[in-house]
Amino acid sequence: ALLAWAASPFPKLGEPGTFKLAQTLSFATNSPIDFRGMRIDASAGGTWTSAAVVLFAGSISAMPALSANVVRDQQVVATATAHGLDEGDVFCIYNPTDGSWSSIRAYYREGEFCKVARVTSTTGMVLLNPLYSDYLTASVNLYKLARADVEIQNLSVIGPAASAVVGVKTTLCTRVRMRNVHVPDGNYCGIYFDRCYDVETHGCNSLISATAVTDAYAMLVGNSQNVRIFGGMLHAKRAGFDIGGDDFTCAVPSRNVQIFGATISNEMASNFPALDLHGNLEGFKATACHIVGGASWAGVDNEYVDCTFADAPAGVGALIVGGSEWLGGTARVTGGRMRATGVFSTDGVVRIVTNTAAKQDTSLTVENVEADIGPNTIFVFTEMTTSSFKSSVKVTDINFTSAASLTTVARCEGTGAAGDGDWAIVDRISGGPAGTFLYFAASGYGA
């Protein structure tokens, strides 16, 4: 009866109480649901479709090819034959070539989701937003997403204890609205958005702590675009909040992902950042979040605004760290506070590395921050390694509330192969010990 109710294509009201089940509850999309406090208990285990307890799944279908190559910022596009799209439809441009977005991982493939603002002909259309990138018609395929609207609230899900299963999963959905959804226990992942276009959550919590797998996440955004997360308590063994993805058709880079006012934490013995980003990403911003366990840089263009960073394990390399999966662009920390009690493996509190996989120059800015850096000796550390792109740094308006071991405010290292950086600005620093270097260049940087 519960399975039939879930699959029925009409708006639903749940019932307070606990319902135990041992197989996936697949809900029809385009049917709003108020669960009214319903608690789904899958802790005994079972058989799970798409590795999910509660599942909302859309679908894709092949479309005609582009009629011509398109370029970044283009908004008017056309297909070679009739596209069959209506205003408001979403389709995906997808390059199936391994590593076409980044060589870091084979399944980092280029592409993006597009929403139709206006249909101009059977083959022409105007997009709601300009394109993020250039695409050759011979290199990409187009797929239409069936309209799949998910609107749910007031639900709790307990995941199975011994399976790598998601509590609540939405896949290939064109609009997701989620409010007061909780996953208080589980094994692998609490809430997962997979290849979704327009996602917004309010007050959703997830606790995935004592798990049988290392890769445990409270909330995971995979290959999704236009995501807004408001509030919530997100804690997991590995990462409270993660932007990653998988090896699927239409698994394009995540873009325009924002999280506001959330508390994000992990088990620091995991040696991974509590807020973990991956290289198939463009445009991430965290605002007014409380982050316990460290954060990261990855992909292109990351920003932290008025966030509180409360320690991280030494194993992650820094309080905010970016290494092999940072691809360039703007990396920014503006406002907020930092606190570190242990010595990080690089001695830097904020560290970023540009490498052979980079796509563009890096601009790292840390400003208007109150910092307790504990026993660390370096505040900001940028390394170029073998990158062919430049790396510039700006560190201004920093008030060190505790920095007894500080020797260098900004340290830049590089081979010089890219011409180092265009600028290094360090200004208006207070609270550091006498004799501290404002700027130190090493390994050819600054030549």
Short mmCIF file of C-alpha atoms in Angstrom, two decimals:
data_model
loop_
_atom_site.label_atom_id
_atom_site.label_comp_id
_atom_site.label_asym_id
_atom_site.label_seq_id
_atom_site.Cartn_x
_atom_site.Cartn_y
_atom_site.Cartn_z
CA ALA A 1 0.00 0.00 0.00
CA LEU A 2 2.84 2.40 0.84
CA LEU A 3 4.59 1.69 -2.48
CA ALA A 4 1.37 2.26 -4.44
CA TRP A 5 0.70 5.51 -2.56
CA ALA A 6 4.21 6.77 -3.36
CA ALA A 7 3.90 5.99 -7.07
CA SER A 8 0.48 7.63 -7.44
CA PRO A 9 0.59 10.79 -9.60
CA PHE A 10 -1.26 13.29 -7.43
CA PRO A 11 -0.52 15.61 -4.45
CA LYS A 12 -0.22 13.69 -1.19
CA LEU A 13 -0.48 14.10 2.56
CA GLY A 14 1.58 11.80 4.75
CA GLU A 15 0.71 10.47 8.17
CA PRO A 16 2.67 10.96 11.40
CA GLY A 17 4.24 7.72 12.54
CA THR A 18 7.07 5.34 11.72
CA PHE A 19 6.88 3.14 8.63
CA LYS A 20 9.43 0.36 8.23
CA LEU A 21 10.37 -0.82 4.78
CA ALA A 22 12.98 -2.96 3.04
CA GLN A 23 12.84 -1.65 -0.51
CA THR A 24 12.99 1.70 -2.27
CA LEU A 25 10.04 4.07 -1.97
CA SER A 26 9.91 5.59 -5.49
CA PHE A 27 7.74 8.70 -5.60
CA ALA A 28 6.08 10.15 -8.66
CA THR A 29 7.43 13.58 -9.59
CA ASN A 30 5.20 16.62 -10.27
CA SER A 31 3.12 15.76 -7.18
CA PRO A 32 3.72 17.95 -4.07
CA ILE A 33 3.94 16.06 -0.77
CA ASP A 34 3.58 17.17 2.84
CA PHE A 35 4.69 14.14 4.82
CA ARG A 36 3.41 15.73 8.08
CA GLY A 37 6.17 14.20 10.20
CA MET A 38 6.23 10.76 8.59
CA ARG A 39 9.30 8.72 9.56
CA ILE A 40 10.64 6.14 7.09
CA ASP A 41 12.78 3.52 8.82
CA ALA A 42 15.01 1.42 6.54
CA SER A 43 17.54 0.52 9.21
CA ALA A 44 16.93 -3.24 8.85
CA GLY A 45 18.27 -3.22 5.29
CA GLY A 46 16.75 -4.43 2.05
CA THR A 47 16.91 -4.02 -1.74
CA TRP A 48 17.39 -0.46 -2.94
CA THR A 49 16.71 0.86 -6.45
CA SER A 50 19.33 3.45 -7.49
CA ALA A 51 20.88 2.89 -4.04
CA ALA A 52 18.21 5.06 -2.38
CA VAL A 53 15.57 4.64 0.33
CA VAL A 54 13.38 7.51 -0.90
CA LEU A 55 13.77 8.22 -4.62
CA PHE A 56 12.49 10.90 -7.00
CA ALA A 57 13.68 10.13 -10.53
CA GLY A 58 13.31 11.97 -13.81
CA SER A 59 14.52 10.81 -17.19
CA ILE A 60 16.39 11.97 -20.29
CA SER A 61 15.87 11.46 -24.02
CA ALA A 62 18.20 12.17 -26.95
CA MET A 63 17.74 15.39 -28.94
CA PRO A 64 18.93 16.57 -32.36
CA ALA A 65 22.45 17.97 -32.56
CA LEU A 66 23.31 21.66 -32.47
CA SER A 67 23.06 23.25 -35.89
CA ALA A 68 26.37 25.06 -35.40
CA ASN A 69 29.14 25.52 -32.87
CA VAL A 70 28.22 27.75 -29.92
CA VAL A 71 30.37 30.01 -27.73
CA ARG A 72 30.46 31.22 -24.16
CA ASP A 73 27.82 33.87 -23.32
CA GLN A 74 25.73 32.91 -26.36
CA GLN A 75 22.01 32.91 -25.55
CA VAL A 76 20.37 32.16 -28.90
CA VAL A 77 20.95 28.59 -30.09
CA ALA A 78 19.47 26.23 -32.67
CA THR A 79 19.34 22.52 -33.42
CA ALA A 80 19.84 20.82 -36.76
CA THR A 81 16.27 19.47 -36.84
CA ALA A 82 13.12 20.09 -34.77
CA HIS A 83 14.02 20.12 -31.07
CA GLY A 84 10.53 19.48 -29.66
CA LEU A 85 11.12 21.85 -26.72
CA ASP A 86 8.67 24.20 -25.03
CA GLU A 87 9.23 27.27 -22.89
CA GLY A 88 10.55 26.18 -19.48
CA ASP A 89 12.02 22.89 -20.68
CA VAL A 90 15.53 21.94 -19.59
CA PHE A 91 18.08 20.19 -21.75
CA CYS A 92 21.71 19.18 -21.32
CA ILE A 93 24.73 19.77 -23.53
CA TYR A 94 27.08 16.87 -22.82
CA ASN A 95 30.54 15.98 -24.12
CA PRO A 96 31.02 12.22 -23.64
CA THR A 97 34.79 12.39 -24.15
CA ASP A 98 36.68 11.34 -21.03
CA GLY A 99 38.43 14.25 -19.32
CA SER A 100 36.88 16.87 -21.62
CA TRP A 101 36.32 19.16 -18.60
CA SER A 102 39.47 18.17 -16.72
CA SER A 103 42.11 15.46 -16.97
CA ILE A 104 42.00 14.97 -13.18
CA ARG A 105 39.38 12.25 -13.57
CA ALA A 106 38.09 10.54 -16.72
CA TYR A 107 34.44 11.26 -15.82
CA TYR A 108 35.03 15.01 -15.48
CA ARG A 109 33.32 15.82 -18.78
CA GLU A 110 32.27 19.23 -20.09
CA GLY A 111 28.73 20.38 -20.65
CA GLU A 112 25.91 22.20 -18.90
CA PHE A 113 22.17 22.36 -18.32
CA CYS A 114 20.13 24.94 -20.25
CA LYS A 115 16.60 26.19 -19.66
CA VAL A 116 14.49 27.47 -22.55
CA ALA A 117 13.19 31.01 -22.02
CA ARG A 118 11.51 31.29 -25.42
CA VAL A 119 11.03 29.10 -28.46
CA THR A 120 11.60 31.05 -31.69
CA SER A 121 11.02 28.25 -34.22
CA THR A 122 10.94 24.48 -34.49
CA THR A 123 14.74 24.53 -34.36
CA GLY A 124 15.53 27.84 -32.61
CA MET A 125 15.33 29.03 -29.00
CA VAL A 126 16.49 31.68 -26.54
CA LEU A 127 18.07 30.38 -23.32
CA LEU A 128 17.19 31.70 -19.87
CA ASN A 129 20.89 32.20 -19.13
CA PRO A 130 23.89 32.60 -21.44
CA LEU A 131 26.14 29.59 -21.97
CA TYR A 132 29.02 28.98 -19.58
CA SER A 133 31.34 27.61 -22.25
CA ASP A 134 32.11 26.99 -25.94
CA TYR A 135 30.90 23.75 -27.58
CA LEU A 136 31.67 22.13 -30.93
CA THR A 137 28.60 20.48 -32.41
CA ALA A 138 30.71 17.47 -33.43
CA SER A 139 31.87 16.95 -29.82
CA VAL A 140 28.63 17.15 -27.84
CA ASN A 141 25.29 15.39 -27.56
CA LEU A 142 22.02 16.97 -26.45
CA TYR A 143 19.49 15.41 -24.06
CA LYS A 144 16.08 16.66 -22.98
CA LEU A 145 15.13 16.26 -19.31
CA ALA A 146 11.50 15.26 -18.81
CA ARG A 147 9.79 17.77 -16.56
CA ALA A 148 10.29 16.40 -13.06
CA ASP A 149 9.22 18.71 -10.24
CA VAL A 150 9.86 17.63 -6.63
CA GLU A 151 8.26 19.52 -3.73
CA ILE A 152 8.41 17.82 -0.32
CA GLN A 153 8.42 18.78 3.35
CA ASN A 154 8.32 17.38 6.90
CA LEU A 155 9.95 13.99 6.36
CA SER A 156 12.50 11.90 8.29
CA VAL A 157 14.39 8.94 6.82
CA ILE A 158 16.61 6.46 8.64
CA GLY A 159 18.94 4.75 6.20
CA PRO A 160 20.14 1.14 6.37
CA ALA A 161 23.07 0.49 8.67
CA ALA A 162 25.06 -1.86 6.43
CA SER A 163 24.62 -0.62 2.86
CA ALA A 164 26.04 2.29 0.85
CA VAL A 165 22.57 3.75 0.32
CA VAL A 166 21.24 7.34 0.15
CA GLY A 167 18.41 8.40 2.47
CA VAL A 168 16.69 10.83 0.07
CA LYS A 169 17.78 11.06 -3.57
CA THR A 170 16.60 13.20 -6.47
CA THR A 171 17.98 12.39 -9.90
CA LEU A 172 17.50 14.14 -13.26
CA CYS A 173 14.93 16.53 -11.75
CA THR A 174 14.21 19.91 -13.31
CA ARG A 175 13.04 21.58 -10.08
CA VAL A 176 13.52 20.51 -6.44
CA ARG A 177 12.06 22.21 -3.37
CA MET A 178 12.79 20.53 -0.04
CA ARG A 179 11.87 21.82 3.42
CA ASN A 180 12.33 20.29 6.88
CA VAL A 181 13.67 16.98 5.59
CA HIS A 182 15.89 15.04 8.00
CA VAL A 183 18.12 12.01 7.73
CA PRO A 184 19.09 11.40 11.37
CA ASP A 185 21.01 8.18 10.70
CA GLY A 186 22.40 6.13 7.83
CA ASN A 187 25.50 4.61 6.33
CA TYR A 188 26.64 6.46 3.20
CA CYS A 189 24.77 9.64 2.30
CA GLY A 190 21.82 11.51 3.76
CA ILE A 191 20.56 13.73 0.92
CA TYR A 192 21.83 13.53 -2.67
CA PHE A 193 21.01 15.75 -5.65
CA ASP A 194 22.12 13.98 -8.82
CA ARG A 195 22.10 15.83 -12.18
CA CYS A 196 19.37 18.25 -11.10
CA TYR A 197 18.85 21.71 -12.57
CA ASP A 198 17.13 23.92 -9.98
CA VAL A 199 17.41 22.93 -6.29
CA GLU A 200 16.41 24.81 -3.15
CA THR A 201 16.35 23.46 0.42
CA HIS A 202 15.34 25.03 3.73
CA GLY A 203 16.24 23.65 7.16
CA CYS A 204 17.25 20.18 6.00
CA ASN A 205 19.44 18.21 8.41
CA SER A 206 21.54 15.09 7.97
CA LEU A 207 23.70 13.05 10.37
CA ILE A 208 25.74 10.26 8.78
CA SER A 209 28.37 9.59 11.40
CA ALA A 210 29.03 6.01 12.51
CA THR A 211 29.19 4.31 9.12
CA ALA A 212 30.66 1.16 7.61
CA VAL A 213 32.11 3.13 4.67
CA THR A 214 34.78 5.83 4.54
CA ASP A 215 33.03 7.95 1.91
CA ALA A 216 30.18 9.20 4.08
CA TYR A 217 28.38 12.47 3.31
CA ALA A 218 25.53 14.35 4.96
CA MET A 219 24.54 16.23 1.80
CA LEU A 220 25.97 15.59 -1.66
CA VAL A 221 25.51 17.77 -4.75
CA GLY A 222 26.52 15.85 -7.86
CA ASN A 223 26.66 17.29 -11.38
CA SER A 224 23.85 19.76 -10.60
CA GLN A 225 23.26 23.39 -11.51
CA ASN A 226 21.61 26.35 -9.75
CA VAL A 227 21.57 24.95 -6.21
CA ARG A 228 20.67 26.97 -3.10
CA ILE A 229 20.93 25.43 0.39
CA PHE A 230 19.49 27.49 3.26
CA GLY A 231 20.37 26.50 6.82
CA GLY A 232 20.54 23.02 8.23
CA MET A 233 22.89 20.89 10.34
CA LEU A 234 25.06 18.69 8.12
CA HIS A 235 27.44 16.21 9.77
CA ALA A 236 29.12 13.09 8.43
CA LYS A 237 32.09 10.86 9.00
CA ARG A 238 33.87 12.29 5.94
CA ALA A 239 32.14 15.47 4.71
CA GLY A 240 29.11 17.34 5.97
CA PHE A 241 28.68 18.98 2.57
CA ASP A 242 30.23 17.73 -0.65
CA ILE A 243 30.11 18.75 -4.32
CA GLY A 244 31.19 15.81 -6.45
CA GLY A 245 29.52 13.59 -9.03
CA ASP A 246 29.71 10.31 -10.88
CA ASP A 247 30.17 8.61 -14.24
CA PHE A 248 26.75 9.05 -15.89
CA THR A 249 25.35 10.48 -19.11
CA CYS A 250 24.73 14.23 -18.49
CA ALA A 251 27.14 14.21 -15.52
CA VAL A 252 28.33 17.73 -16.34
CA PRO A 253 30.19 20.05 -13.95
CA SER A 254 28.15 21.45 -11.05
CA ARG A 255 27.61 25.18 -11.43
CA ASN A 256 26.25 28.04 -9.32
CA VAL A 257 26.04 26.14 -6.03
CA GLN A 258 25.42 28.30 -2.94
CA ILE A 259 24.96 27.41 0.73
CA PHE A 260 23.75 29.91 3.34
CA GLY A 261 23.78 29.80 7.13
CA ALA A 262 24.43 26.08 7.51
CA THR A 263 26.44 24.31 10.21
CA ILE A 264 28.79 21.86 8.51
CA SER A 265 31.02 19.38 10.35
CA ASN A 266 32.71 15.98 10.18
CA GLU A 267 34.75 13.51 12.19
CA MET A 268 38.14 15.13 11.97
CA ALA A 269 39.93 11.79 12.24
CA SER A 270 38.77 11.22 8.64
CA ASN A 271 41.48 13.64 7.42
CA PHE A 272 39.09 15.14 4.85
CA PRO A 273 37.60 18.65 4.86
CA ALA A 274 34.12 18.92 6.34
CA LEU A 275 33.16 21.04 3.33
CA ASP A 276 34.66 19.10 0.44
CA LEU A 277 34.73 20.31 -3.17
CA HIS A 278 35.79 18.50 -6.35
CA GLY A 279 37.22 19.62 -9.67
CA ASN A 280 34.03 19.22 -11.74
CA LEU A 281 32.72 22.50 -10.36
CA GLU A 282 32.36 26.11 -11.47
CA GLY A 283 31.00 28.79 -9.18
CA PHE A 284 30.62 27.88 -5.48
CA LYS A 285 29.78 30.25 -2.62
CA ALA A 286 29.30 29.67 1.11
CA THR A 287 27.82 32.54 3.12
CA ALA A 288 27.54 32.86 6.93
CA CYS A 289 28.24 29.16 7.48
CA HIS A 290 29.81 27.59 10.58
CA ILE A 291 32.36 25.07 9.33
CA VAL A 292 33.98 22.66 11.80
CA GLY A 293 36.58 20.38 10.25
CA GLY A 294 38.01 22.48 7.43
CA ALA A 295 36.98 23.52 3.93
CA SER A 296 38.46 23.30 0.46
CA TRP A 297 39.15 24.86 -2.92
CA ALA A 298 38.35 22.94 -6.13
CA GLY A 299 37.21 23.49 -9.67
CA VAL A 300 36.86 27.11 -10.79
CA ASP A 301 35.75 30.14 -8.73
CA ASN A 302 35.10 29.47 -5.02
CA GLU A 303 34.10 32.02 -2.38
CA TYR A 304 33.57 32.02 1.40
CA VAL A 305 31.80 35.08 2.82
CA ASP A 306 31.40 35.81 6.57
CA CYS A 307 31.99 32.17 7.50
CA THR A 308 33.40 30.83 10.77
CA PHE A 309 36.08 28.15 10.38
CA ALA A 310 36.57 26.22 13.60
CA ASP A 311 39.58 23.98 13.18
CA ALA A 312 40.43 21.10 10.87
CA PRO A 313 42.55 17.95 11.09
CA ALA A 314 46.26 18.33 10.36
CA GLY A 315 45.91 15.67 7.67
CA VAL A 316 43.99 17.94 5.29
CA GLY A 317 46.94 20.28 4.90
CA ALA A 318 45.26 23.54 5.93
CA LEU A 319 42.11 25.07 7.41
CA ILE A 320 41.05 25.84 3.81
CA VAL A 321 42.99 23.66 1.36
CA GLY A 322 43.05 23.20 -2.41
CA GLY A 323 45.39 20.88 -4.27
CA SER A 324 45.14 18.67 -7.32
CA GLU A 325 41.51 19.55 -8.08
CA TRP A 326 41.83 23.34 -8.01
CA LEU A 327 41.56 24.54 -11.63
CA GLY A 328 41.93 28.31 -11.26
CA GLY A 329 39.86 31.46 -11.25
CA THR A 330 38.91 33.43 -8.14
CA ALA A 331 39.43 31.96 -4.67
CA ARG A 332 38.16 34.34 -2.01
CA VAL A 333 37.67 34.48 1.77
CA THR A 334 35.92 37.67 2.85
CA GLY A 335 34.99 38.43 6.45
CA GLY A 336 34.39 35.92 9.20
CA ARG A 337 36.72 34.18 11.65
CA MET A 338 39.27 31.38 11.63
CA ARG A 339 40.53 29.22 14.49
CA ALA A 340 43.21 26.55 14.28
CA THR A 341 44.57 24.57 17.22
CA GLY A 342 46.87 22.06 15.49
CA VAL A 343 49.78 22.37 13.07
CA PHE A 344 48.71 21.68 9.50
CA SER A 345 50.89 19.52 7.30
CA THR A 346 51.96 22.51 5.17
CA ASP A 347 52.11 24.94 8.13
CA GLY A 348 49.79 27.19 6.09
CA VAL A 349 46.32 28.01 7.40
CA VAL A 350 44.95 28.88 3.93
CA ARG A 351 46.67 26.92 1.15
CA ILE A 352 46.08 26.69 -2.59
CA VAL A 353 48.00 24.82 -5.28
CA THR A 354 47.87 25.40 -9.04
CA ASN A 355 49.04 22.50 -11.19
CA THR A 356 49.18 21.01 -14.69
CA ALA A 357 45.40 20.44 -14.66
CA ALA A 358 44.64 24.15 -14.17
CA LYS A 359 42.36 25.87 -16.69
CA GLN A 360 43.16 29.52 -15.94
CA ASP A 361 45.13 31.90 -13.71
CA THR A 362 44.47 31.93 -9.96
CA SER A 363 43.59 34.98 -7.89
CA LEU A 364 43.60 34.22 -4.14
CA THR A 365 42.16 36.86 -1.80
CA VAL A 366 41.86 36.67 1.99
CA GLU A 367 40.53 39.86 3.57
CA ASN A 368 38.69 41.27 6.59
CA VAL A 369 39.28 38.14 8.66
CA GLU A 370 39.83 37.65 12.40
CA ALA A 371 42.29 34.78 12.80
CA ASP A 372 43.56 32.58 15.62
CA ILE A 373 46.14 30.44 13.82
CA GLY A 374 47.40 28.51 16.86
CA PRO A 375 50.94 27.08 16.42
CA ASN A 376 51.07 27.53 12.63
CA THR A 377 53.86 29.59 11.10
CA ILE A 378 52.35 30.60 7.74
CA PHE A 379 48.95 32.21 7.24
CA VAL A 380 48.45 32.08 3.43
CA PHE A 381 50.45 29.67 1.28
CA THR A 382 50.18 29.52 -2.52
CA GLU A 383 52.15 27.00 -4.60
CA MET A 384 52.41 26.88 -8.37
CA THR A 385 54.23 23.53 -8.81
CA THR A 386 54.27 22.91 -12.59
CA SER A 387 51.28 25.03 -13.58
CA SER A 388 51.43 27.00 -16.80
CA PHE A 389 49.08 29.59 -15.31
CA LYS A 390 49.80 32.50 -13.00
CA SER A 391 49.00 32.72 -9.31
CA SER A 392 48.48 36.07 -7.56
CA VAL A 393 47.68 36.73 -3.92
CA LYS A 394 46.03 39.47 -1.86
CA VAL A 395 45.94 39.37 1.96
CA THR A 396 44.52 42.50 3.60
CA ASP A 397 42.77 43.66 6.77
CA ILE A 398 43.70 40.64 8.90
CA ASN A 399 43.50 40.83 12.68
CA PHE A 400 45.45 38.03 14.35
CA THR A 401 43.91 37.34 17.75
CA SER A 402 46.53 34.64 18.37
CA ALA A 403 49.61 34.10 16.19
CA ALA A 404 52.59 33.57 18.48
CA SER A 405 54.39 31.28 15.98
CA LEU A 406 53.64 33.30 12.85
CA THR A 407 56.69 33.88 10.61
CA THR A 408 55.05 34.73 7.26
CA VAL A 409 51.72 36.27 6.35
CA ALA A 410 51.85 35.25 2.67
CA ARG A 411 54.28 32.72 1.18
CA CYS A 412 54.34 32.15 -2.60
CA GLU A 413 56.20 29.29 -4.27
CA GLY A 414 56.53 28.47 -7.94
CA THR A 415 58.79 27.37 -10.75
CA GLY A 416 58.41 30.63 -12.63
CA ALA A 417 57.19 28.78 -15.74
CA ALA A 418 54.03 30.86 -15.86
CA GLY A 419 55.64 34.18 -15.06
CA ASP A 420 54.81 33.77 -11.36
CA GLY A 421 51.90 36.09 -10.61
CA ASP A 422 50.75 39.55 -11.60
CA TRP A 423 50.63 40.95 -8.08
CA ALA A 424 51.14 40.22 -4.41
CA ILE A 425 49.37 42.56 -1.99
CA VAL A 426 49.75 42.28 1.78
CA ASP A 427 48.45 45.25 3.76
CA ARG A 428 46.76 46.31 6.99
CA ILE A 429 47.85 43.36 9.13
CA SER A 430 47.55 43.59 12.91
CA GLY A 431 48.31 41.32 15.85
CA GLY A 432 51.26 39.42 14.40
CA PRO A 433 54.61 39.13 16.21
CA ALA A 434 57.49 41.50 15.46
CA GLY A 435 59.77 40.34 12.65
CA THR A 436 57.06 38.55 10.67
CA PHE A 437 57.50 38.58 6.89
CA LEU A 438 54.54 40.17 5.15
CA TYR A 439 55.52 38.44 1.89
CA PHE A 440 58.05 35.69 1.16
CA ALA A 441 58.81 34.27 -2.32
CA ALA A 442 60.50 30.90 -2.83
CA SER A 443 61.40 28.30 -5.49
CA GLY A 444 61.58 30.83 -8.30
CA TYR A 445 58.36 32.71 -7.55
CA GLY A 446 58.80 36.44 -7.79
CA ALA A 447 61.51 36.33 -10.41
#
